XYZ file of C-alpha atoms in Angstrom:
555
model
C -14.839 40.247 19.605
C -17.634 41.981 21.279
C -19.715 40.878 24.085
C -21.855 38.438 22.954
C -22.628 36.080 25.668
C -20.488 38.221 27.927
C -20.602 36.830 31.528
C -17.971 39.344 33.536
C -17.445 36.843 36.252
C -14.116 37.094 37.951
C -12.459 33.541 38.417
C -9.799 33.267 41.047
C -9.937 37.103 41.864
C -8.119 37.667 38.577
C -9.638 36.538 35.221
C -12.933 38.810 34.165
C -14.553 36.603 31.782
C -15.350 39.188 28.803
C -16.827 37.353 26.251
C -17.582 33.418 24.693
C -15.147 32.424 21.775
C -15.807 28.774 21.217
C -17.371 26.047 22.421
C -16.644 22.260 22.914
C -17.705 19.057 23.745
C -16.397 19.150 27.358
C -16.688 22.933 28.188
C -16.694 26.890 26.974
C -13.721 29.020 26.315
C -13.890 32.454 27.170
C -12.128 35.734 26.077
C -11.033 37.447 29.782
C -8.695 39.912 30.997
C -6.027 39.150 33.596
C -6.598 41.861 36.120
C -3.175 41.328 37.769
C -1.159 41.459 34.858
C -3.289 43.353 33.074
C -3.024 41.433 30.029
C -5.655 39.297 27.943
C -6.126 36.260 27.648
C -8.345 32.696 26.844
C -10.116 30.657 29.856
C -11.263 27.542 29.514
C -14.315 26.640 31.655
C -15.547 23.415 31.931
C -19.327 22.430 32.466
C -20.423 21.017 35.028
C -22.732 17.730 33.886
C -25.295 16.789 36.560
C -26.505 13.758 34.514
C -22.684 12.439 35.341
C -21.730 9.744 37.651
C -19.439 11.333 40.171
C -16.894 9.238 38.725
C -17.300 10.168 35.644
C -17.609 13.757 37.095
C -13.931 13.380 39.189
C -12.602 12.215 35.733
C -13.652 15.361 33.826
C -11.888 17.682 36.118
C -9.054 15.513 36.364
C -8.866 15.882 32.819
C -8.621 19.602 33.011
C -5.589 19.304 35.074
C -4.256 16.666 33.069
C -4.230 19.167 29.993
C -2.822 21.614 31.997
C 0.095 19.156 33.341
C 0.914 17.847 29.462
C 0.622 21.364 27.990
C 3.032 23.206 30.739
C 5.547 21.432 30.151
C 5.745 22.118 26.752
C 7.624 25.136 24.686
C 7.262 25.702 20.925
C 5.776 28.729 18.882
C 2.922 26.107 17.734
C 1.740 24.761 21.092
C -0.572 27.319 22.795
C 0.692 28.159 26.310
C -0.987 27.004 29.442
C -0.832 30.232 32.143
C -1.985 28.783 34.960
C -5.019 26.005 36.075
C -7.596 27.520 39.147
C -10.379 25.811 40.642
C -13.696 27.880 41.373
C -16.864 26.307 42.609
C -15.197 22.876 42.537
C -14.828 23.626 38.584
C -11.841 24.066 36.568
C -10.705 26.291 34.391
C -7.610 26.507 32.106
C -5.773 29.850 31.542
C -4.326 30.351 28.298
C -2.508 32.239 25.785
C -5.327 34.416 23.722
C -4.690 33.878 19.910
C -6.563 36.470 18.029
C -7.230 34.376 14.894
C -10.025 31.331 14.121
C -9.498 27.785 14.104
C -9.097 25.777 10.955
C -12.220 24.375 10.773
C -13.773 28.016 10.679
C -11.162 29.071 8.008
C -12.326 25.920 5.848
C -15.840 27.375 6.428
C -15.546 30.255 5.520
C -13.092 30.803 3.025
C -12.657 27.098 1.712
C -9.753 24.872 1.731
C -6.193 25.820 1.211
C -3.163 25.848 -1.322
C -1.204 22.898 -1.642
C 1.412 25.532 -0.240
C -0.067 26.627 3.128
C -1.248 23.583 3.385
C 2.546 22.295 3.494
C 3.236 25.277 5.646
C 0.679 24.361 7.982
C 1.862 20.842 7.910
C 5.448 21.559 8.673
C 3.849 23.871 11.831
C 2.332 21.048 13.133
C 4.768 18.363 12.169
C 7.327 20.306 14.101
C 4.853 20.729 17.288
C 4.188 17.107 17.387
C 7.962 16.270 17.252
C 8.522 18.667 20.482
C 5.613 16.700 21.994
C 6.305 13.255 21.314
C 9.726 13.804 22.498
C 8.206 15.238 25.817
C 6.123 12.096 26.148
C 3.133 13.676 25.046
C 0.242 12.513 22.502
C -1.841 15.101 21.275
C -4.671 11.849 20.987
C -7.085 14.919 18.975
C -5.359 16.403 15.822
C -7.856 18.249 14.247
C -8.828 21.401 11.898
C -11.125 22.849 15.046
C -7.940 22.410 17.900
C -5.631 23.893 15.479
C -5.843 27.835 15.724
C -4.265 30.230 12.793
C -3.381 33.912 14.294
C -4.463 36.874 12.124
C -2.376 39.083 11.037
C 1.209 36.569 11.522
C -0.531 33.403 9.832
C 0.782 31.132 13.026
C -0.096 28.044 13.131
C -0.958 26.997 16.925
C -1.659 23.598 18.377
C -4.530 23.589 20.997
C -6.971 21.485 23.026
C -4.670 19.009 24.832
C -7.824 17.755 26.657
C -7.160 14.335 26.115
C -3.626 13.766 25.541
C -1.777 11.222 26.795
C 1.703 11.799 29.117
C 3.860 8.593 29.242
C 3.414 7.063 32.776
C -0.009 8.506 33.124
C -3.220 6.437 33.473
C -5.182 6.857 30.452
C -8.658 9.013 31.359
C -11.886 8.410 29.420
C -15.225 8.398 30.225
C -16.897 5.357 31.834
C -16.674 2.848 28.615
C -16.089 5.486 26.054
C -13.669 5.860 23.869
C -12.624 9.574 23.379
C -11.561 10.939 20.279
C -12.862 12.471 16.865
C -13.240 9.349 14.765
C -12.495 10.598 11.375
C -9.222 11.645 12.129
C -8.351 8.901 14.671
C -5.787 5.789 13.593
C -6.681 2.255 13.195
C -4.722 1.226 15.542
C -5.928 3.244 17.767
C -9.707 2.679 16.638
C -9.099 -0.544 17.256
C -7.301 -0.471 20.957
C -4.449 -2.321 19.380
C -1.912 0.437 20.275
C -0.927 4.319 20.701
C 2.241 6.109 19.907
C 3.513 9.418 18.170
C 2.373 7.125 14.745
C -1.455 8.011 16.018
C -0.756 11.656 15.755
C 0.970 11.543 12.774
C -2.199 9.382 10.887
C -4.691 12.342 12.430
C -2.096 14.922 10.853
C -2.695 12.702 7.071
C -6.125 13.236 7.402
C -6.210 16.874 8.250
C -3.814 17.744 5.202
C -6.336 16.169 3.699
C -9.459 17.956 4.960
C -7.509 21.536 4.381
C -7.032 20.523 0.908
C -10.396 19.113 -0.264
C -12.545 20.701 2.652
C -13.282 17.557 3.990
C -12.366 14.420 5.909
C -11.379 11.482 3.676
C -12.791 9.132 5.991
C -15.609 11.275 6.467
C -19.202 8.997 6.087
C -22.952 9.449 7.129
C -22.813 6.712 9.717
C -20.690 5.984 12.672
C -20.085 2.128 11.301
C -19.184 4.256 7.957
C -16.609 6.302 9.290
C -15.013 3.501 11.257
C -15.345 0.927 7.905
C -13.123 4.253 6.431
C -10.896 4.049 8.665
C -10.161 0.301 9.603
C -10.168 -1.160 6.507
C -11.846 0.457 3.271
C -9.561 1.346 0.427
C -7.557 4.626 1.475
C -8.301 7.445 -1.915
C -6.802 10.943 -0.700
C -8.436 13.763 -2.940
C -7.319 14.762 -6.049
C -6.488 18.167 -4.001
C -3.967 16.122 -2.502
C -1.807 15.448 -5.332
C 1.014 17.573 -5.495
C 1.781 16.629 -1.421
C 0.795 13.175 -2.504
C 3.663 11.397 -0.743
C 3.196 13.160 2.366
C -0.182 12.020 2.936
C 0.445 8.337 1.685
C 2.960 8.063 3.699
C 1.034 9.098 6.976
C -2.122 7.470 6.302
C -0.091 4.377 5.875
C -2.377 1.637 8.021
C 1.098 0.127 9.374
C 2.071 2.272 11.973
C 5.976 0.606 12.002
C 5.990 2.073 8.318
C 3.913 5.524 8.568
C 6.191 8.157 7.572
C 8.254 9.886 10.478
C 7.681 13.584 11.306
C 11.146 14.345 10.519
C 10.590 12.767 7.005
C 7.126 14.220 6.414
C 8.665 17.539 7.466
C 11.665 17.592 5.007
C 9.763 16.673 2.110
C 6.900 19.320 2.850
C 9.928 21.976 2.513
C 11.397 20.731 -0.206
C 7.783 21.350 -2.115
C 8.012 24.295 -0.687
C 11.626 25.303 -2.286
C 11.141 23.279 -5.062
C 7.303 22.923 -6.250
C 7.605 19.119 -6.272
C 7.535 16.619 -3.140
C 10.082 13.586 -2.846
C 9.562 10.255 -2.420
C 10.041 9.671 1.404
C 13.258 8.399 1.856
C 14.036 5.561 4.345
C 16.432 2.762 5.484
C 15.607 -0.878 4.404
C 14.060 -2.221 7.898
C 13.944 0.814 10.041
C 10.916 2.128 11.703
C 9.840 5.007 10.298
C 9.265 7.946 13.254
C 10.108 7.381 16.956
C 8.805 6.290 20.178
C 7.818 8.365 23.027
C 10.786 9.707 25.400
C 13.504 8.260 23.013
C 14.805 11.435 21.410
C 14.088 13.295 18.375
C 15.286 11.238 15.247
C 18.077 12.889 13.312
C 16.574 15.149 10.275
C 16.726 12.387 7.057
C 19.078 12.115 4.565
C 17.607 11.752 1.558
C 18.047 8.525 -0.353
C 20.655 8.710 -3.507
C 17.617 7.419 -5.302
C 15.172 9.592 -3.994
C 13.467 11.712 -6.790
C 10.457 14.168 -6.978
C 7.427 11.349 -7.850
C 4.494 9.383 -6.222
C 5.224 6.972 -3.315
C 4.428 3.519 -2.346
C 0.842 2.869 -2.864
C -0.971 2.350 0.632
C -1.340 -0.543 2.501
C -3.113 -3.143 0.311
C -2.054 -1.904 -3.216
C 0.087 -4.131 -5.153
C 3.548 -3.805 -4.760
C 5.750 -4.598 -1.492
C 7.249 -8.189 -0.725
C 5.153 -11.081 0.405
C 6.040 -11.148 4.276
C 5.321 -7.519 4.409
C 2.053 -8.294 2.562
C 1.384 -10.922 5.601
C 2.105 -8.634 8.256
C -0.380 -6.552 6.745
C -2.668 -8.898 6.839
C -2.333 -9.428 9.879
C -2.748 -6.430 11.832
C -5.842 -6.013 8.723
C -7.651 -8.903 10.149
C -7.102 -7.728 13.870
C -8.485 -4.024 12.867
C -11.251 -6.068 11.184
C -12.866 -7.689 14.355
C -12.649 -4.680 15.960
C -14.537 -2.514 13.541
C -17.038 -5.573 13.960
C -17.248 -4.872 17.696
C -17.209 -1.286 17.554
C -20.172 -1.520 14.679
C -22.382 -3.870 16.962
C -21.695 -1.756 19.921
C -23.160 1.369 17.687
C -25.746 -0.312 16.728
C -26.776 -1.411 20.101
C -27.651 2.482 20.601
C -24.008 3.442 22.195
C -22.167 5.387 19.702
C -23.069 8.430 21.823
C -20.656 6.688 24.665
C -18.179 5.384 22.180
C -17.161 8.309 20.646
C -17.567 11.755 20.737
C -15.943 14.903 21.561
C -17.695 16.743 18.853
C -18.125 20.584 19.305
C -20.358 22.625 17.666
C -17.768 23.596 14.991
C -18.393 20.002 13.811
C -15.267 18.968 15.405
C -14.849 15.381 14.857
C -16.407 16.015 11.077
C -15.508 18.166 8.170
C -15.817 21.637 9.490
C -17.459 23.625 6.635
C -17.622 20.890 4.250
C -20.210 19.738 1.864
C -20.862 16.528 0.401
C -20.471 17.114 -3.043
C -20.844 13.026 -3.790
C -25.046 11.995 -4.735
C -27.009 10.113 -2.449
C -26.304 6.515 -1.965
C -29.135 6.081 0.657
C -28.082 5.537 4.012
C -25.614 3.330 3.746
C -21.293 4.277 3.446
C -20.534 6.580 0.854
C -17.989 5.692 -1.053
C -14.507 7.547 -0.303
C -13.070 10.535 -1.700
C -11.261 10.378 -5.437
C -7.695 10.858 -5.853
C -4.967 10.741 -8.601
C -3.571 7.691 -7.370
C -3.990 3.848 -8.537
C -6.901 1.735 -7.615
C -5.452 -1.050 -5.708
C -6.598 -4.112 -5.872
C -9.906 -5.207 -5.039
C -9.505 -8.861 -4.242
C -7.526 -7.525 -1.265
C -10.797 -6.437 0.197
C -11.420 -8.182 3.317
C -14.569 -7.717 3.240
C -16.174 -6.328 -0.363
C -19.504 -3.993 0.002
C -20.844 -5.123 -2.814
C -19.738 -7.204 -5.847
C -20.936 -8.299 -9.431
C -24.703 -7.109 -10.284
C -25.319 -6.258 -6.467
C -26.129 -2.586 -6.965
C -26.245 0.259 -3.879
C -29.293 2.065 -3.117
C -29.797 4.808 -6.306
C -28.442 2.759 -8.819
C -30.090 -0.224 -11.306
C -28.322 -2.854 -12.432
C -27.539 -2.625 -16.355
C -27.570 -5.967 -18.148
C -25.931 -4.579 -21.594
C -26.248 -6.838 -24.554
C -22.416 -5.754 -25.534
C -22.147 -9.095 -22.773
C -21.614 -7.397 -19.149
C -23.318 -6.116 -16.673
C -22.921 -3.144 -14.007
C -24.133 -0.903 -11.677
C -25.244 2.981 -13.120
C -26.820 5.671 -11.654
C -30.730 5.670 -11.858
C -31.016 8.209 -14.295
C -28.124 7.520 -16.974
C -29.370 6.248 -20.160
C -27.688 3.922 -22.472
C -25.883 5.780 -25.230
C -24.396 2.603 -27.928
C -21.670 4.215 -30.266
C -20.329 1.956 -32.504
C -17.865 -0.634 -30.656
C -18.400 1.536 -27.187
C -21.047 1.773 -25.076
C -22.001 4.720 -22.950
C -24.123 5.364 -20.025
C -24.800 9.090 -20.018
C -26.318 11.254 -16.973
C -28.710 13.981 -18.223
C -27.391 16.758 -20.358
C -24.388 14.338 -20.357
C -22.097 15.623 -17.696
C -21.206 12.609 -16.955
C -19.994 9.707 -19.266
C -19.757 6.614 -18.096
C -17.823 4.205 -21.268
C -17.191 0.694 -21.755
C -15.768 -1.364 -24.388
C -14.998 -5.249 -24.843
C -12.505 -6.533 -27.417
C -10.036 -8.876 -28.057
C -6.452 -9.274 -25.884
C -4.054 -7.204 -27.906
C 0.247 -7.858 -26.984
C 1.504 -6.417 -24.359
C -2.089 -6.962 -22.224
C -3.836 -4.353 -20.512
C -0.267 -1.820 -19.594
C 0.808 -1.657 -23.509
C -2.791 -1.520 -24.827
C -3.373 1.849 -21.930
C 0.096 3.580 -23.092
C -0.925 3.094 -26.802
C -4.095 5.265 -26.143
C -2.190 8.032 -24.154
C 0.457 8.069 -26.660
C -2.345 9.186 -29.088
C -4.174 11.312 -26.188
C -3.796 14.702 -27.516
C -5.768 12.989 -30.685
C -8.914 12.121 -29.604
C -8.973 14.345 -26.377
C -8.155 18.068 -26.926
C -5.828 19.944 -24.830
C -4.596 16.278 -23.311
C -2.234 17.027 -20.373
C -1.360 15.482 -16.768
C -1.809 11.974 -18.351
C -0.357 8.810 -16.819
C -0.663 4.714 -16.667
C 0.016 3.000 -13.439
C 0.197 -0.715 -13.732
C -2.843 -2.168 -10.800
C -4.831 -5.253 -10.337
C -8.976 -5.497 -10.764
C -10.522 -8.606 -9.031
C -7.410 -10.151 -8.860
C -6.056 -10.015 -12.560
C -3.201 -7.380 -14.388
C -4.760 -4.213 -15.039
C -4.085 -0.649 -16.167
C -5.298 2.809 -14.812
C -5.154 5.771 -17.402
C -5.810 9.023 -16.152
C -5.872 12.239 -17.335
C -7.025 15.812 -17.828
C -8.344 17.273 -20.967
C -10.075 20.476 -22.301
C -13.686 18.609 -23.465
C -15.134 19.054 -26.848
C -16.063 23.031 -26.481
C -15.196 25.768 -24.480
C -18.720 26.028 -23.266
C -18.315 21.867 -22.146
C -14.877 22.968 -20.522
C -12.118 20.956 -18.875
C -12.584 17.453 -18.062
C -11.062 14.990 -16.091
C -11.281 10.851 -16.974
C -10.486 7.685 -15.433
C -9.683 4.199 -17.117
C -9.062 0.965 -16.211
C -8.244 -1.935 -18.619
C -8.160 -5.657 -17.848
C -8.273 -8.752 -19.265
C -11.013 -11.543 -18.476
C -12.159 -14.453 -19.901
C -10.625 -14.207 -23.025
C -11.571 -10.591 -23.559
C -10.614 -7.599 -22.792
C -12.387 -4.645 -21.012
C -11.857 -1.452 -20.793
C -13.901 0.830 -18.419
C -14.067 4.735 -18.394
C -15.763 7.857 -16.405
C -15.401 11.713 -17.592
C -16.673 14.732 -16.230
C -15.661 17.754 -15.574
C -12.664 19.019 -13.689
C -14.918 20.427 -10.524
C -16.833 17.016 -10.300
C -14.181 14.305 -9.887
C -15.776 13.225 -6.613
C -19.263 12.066 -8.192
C -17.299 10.745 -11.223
C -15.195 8.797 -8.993
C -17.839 7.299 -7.495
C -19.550 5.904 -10.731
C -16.371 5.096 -11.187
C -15.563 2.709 -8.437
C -19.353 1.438 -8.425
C -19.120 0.398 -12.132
C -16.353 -1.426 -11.483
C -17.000 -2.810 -8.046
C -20.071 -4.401 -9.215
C -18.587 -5.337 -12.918
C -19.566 -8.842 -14.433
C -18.702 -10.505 -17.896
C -22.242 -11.699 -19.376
C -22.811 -13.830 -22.311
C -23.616 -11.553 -25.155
């Protein structure tokens, strides 16, 4: 490690601070050497603020002992271990295990995200550290890829930073009218105040899978009132990284915390990808909560389901599907999640998000660590989420719709095409008319942006989506991964064809499209994006514009 920033104060009479290994939002963690013991090890020193009330102040170093209290009494290969809590100069510090080894969020730097295979293994680490928690009575409150450490050398996965975790029968500390936390990986629920449970870690845990995967957050946004729009209530797309532990991460990012997937469940089906290449649908008991509450007891490991078989799951919260009182306890809790994002928003805007959120470290804890946004500039407004391989739900279940039919976002113009619609395209795509399609090409044409409108055919939009991919390999060379998932557009029966193809040369290289077909007004219309394989996430975004701002025009 060196001695960069070396200090070589002794703390207690014991711990010679060596040299600085990280950095967060509350303090600085140092590499020392336990004189008695002889034996190294990681201190935790946190900063004195003098710009603090002494409230405020009392509550910091209250905190320090609080971590120390919810870690100690915790045992598990993937929790680090808490040596002892001393007090010098009326400030705390935290002695720890030392794990020789970086945190996620550096590994994602620096190397780039994961295999869908350590990122299972890394899931069923965690998964299995959270379960040992929650059964203590302990929330974690902070799962994220900068407090979760891997040790070189063994690959261990180890759980850290229990700053702000919550022990059952413990008053909740915070900052005077803050809200602590790391907002892109923090559940509505708990975004919202409505509640907090083992659920809240096991959301945070969704989202990191994700971020290992993709390299970033899928929640991640360029505003405050972005991220928690992301969170609270904009449609949920996981990355297309994402796909083969698919049901995993549906299942946790589920909004309904009484039906987010378990840990026990998550874990089981992470190993069974593991053994078997392919993750199960989560399997569950008509009206049982999925996971458990604190202090009741580990949940037995599942069974699965006789009908449980390698596939996608559920869509999310909000896609079609599910019965109609489920749909209205969605609701629901949406519309409660709504008004808070509203208050939360307002209270950002007022000039407060510094004191509403964050415990962000210099890692970019709270963000992306590492990651780049790959996705064109929209202005300053939300960017539009990550893509994924799964359906696009509905957009009439949008509570509240960003923009709709010939509104378009900041870097696009609105096309009013004479083939009798009208949508939303990037600035600098040109219209491209070949014979009964239209196309709206980028320059040099890397992406393609298609639409067509013709007459209903039998069957509607489902049939007239598996004719074309019956016939895929035909017009699209080297067609493979293909499928057609029944979904709604603006409230009406539509049909999602995706799939991954080898473009027209070698030099044009693989591609990947998306297609939606519906039927409106008597016609129907069938929308399309391709581009290549390594830019999905602008594609999707065309994607989701076109459509979101979609409008049948008198030809």
């Amino acid at each position: 490690m060196g001695t960069e920033g070396a200090d070589f104060r002794v703390i207690a009479g014991r711990y010679r601070l060596q040299a600085r290994i990280g950095r967060g939002g509350m303090g600085v963690v140092w590499r020392a050497s336990d004189e008695l013991l002889g034996r190294l090890v990681a201190v935790k020193e946190i900063l004195a603020d003098d710009s603090l009330p002494e409230d405020d102040a009392r509550r910091r170093r209250d905190r320090t002992f609080r971590e120390a209290r919810a870690v100690a009494q915790l045992r598990h290969p993937h929790i680090i271990v808490v040596h002892d809590v001393v007090e010098q100069d009326e400030r705390p510090y935290l002695v720890m295990e030392l794990i020789d080894g970086c945190s996620l969020a550096d590994r994602i730097a620096r190397h780039g995200p994961v295999t869908p295979a350590e990122a299972a293994r890394i899931g069923i680490a965690l998964l299995s550290a959270l379960d040992t928690a929650h059964e203590a009575g302990v929330l974690h409150r902070d799962i994220k890829p900068a407090n979760v450490l891997v040790e070189s050398g063994t690959d261990r996965v180890v759980l850290t930073d229990f700053g702000i975790a919550q022990v059952e029968g413990a008053t909740t500390l915070t900052e005077t009218g803050s809200f602590v936390g790391s907002p892109e990986y923090t559940a509505p629920e708990r975004m919202s105040g409505v509640r907090t449970g083992p659920e809240s870690d096991l959301w945070s845990l969704g989202a990191l899978l994700c971020t290992v995967l993709s390299g970033e957050s899928p929640f991640r946004r360029d505003s405050l009132g972005g991220i928690l729009h992301a969170v609270v209530a904009a449609e949920i797309r996981p990355p297309v990284e994402a796909e083969p532990l698919l049901p995993v991460v549906r299942g946790l990012l589920e909004r309904d915390p009484d039906r987010r997937l378990g840990a026990a469940e998550a874990e089981w089906m992470l190993r069974v990808y593991l053994e078997t290449g392919r993750t199960p649908r989560a399997p569950e008991a008509p009206g049982a909560p999925r996971g458990h509450r604190l202090g009741m007891g580990r949940p037995s490991k599942p069974v699965p389901h006789p009908s449980a078989q390698p596939g996608v799951s559920a869509p999310l919260s909000g896609a079609p599907g599910g019965t109609a009182e489920a749909a209205s306890g969605r609701s629901s809790t949406r519309a409660v999640l709504v008004v808070a994002l509203l208050v939360a928003a307002l209270a950002a805007a007022g000039g407060s998000a510094a004191t509403l959120f964050l415990n962000r470290d210099e890692s970019g804890g709270g963000g992306s660590p590492g990651g780049t946004a790959t996705t064109p500039s929209t202005g300053t407004g939300t960017r539009p989420a990550p893509p994924s391989s799964t359906p696009v739900p509905s957009r009439s279940g949008s509570p509240t719709p960003s923009r709709g039919p010939g509104t378009a976002p900041s870097g696009y113009r609105t096309a009013r095409d004479p083939a009798g619609f009208s949508l939303a395209v990037p600035d600098d795509f040109t219209r491209s008319p070949q014979g009964e399609r239209v196309f709206y090409l980028s320059p040099e044409g890397t992406y393609r942006l298609g639409v067509k409108v013709g007459t209903p055919e039998p069957g509607g939009p489902q049939a007239v989506m598996r004719g074309q991919a019956a016939d895929g390999q035909v017009a699209n060379p080297g067609y493979r991964d293909g499928r057609v998932t029944p979904t709604t557009h603006a409230g009406r029966p539509a049909a999602l064809w995706e799939f991954t193809w080898n473009g027209y040369s070698a030099t044009e290289g693989p591609r990947h499209t998306y297609d939606l077909c519906w039927e409106e007004s008597g016609r129907l219309y069938d929308v399309w994006v391709s581009a290549p394989v390594g830019k999905v996430r602008e594609a999707r975004e065309y994607f989701d514009v076109a459509l979101d701002t979609f409008a049948a025009t008198p030809s």
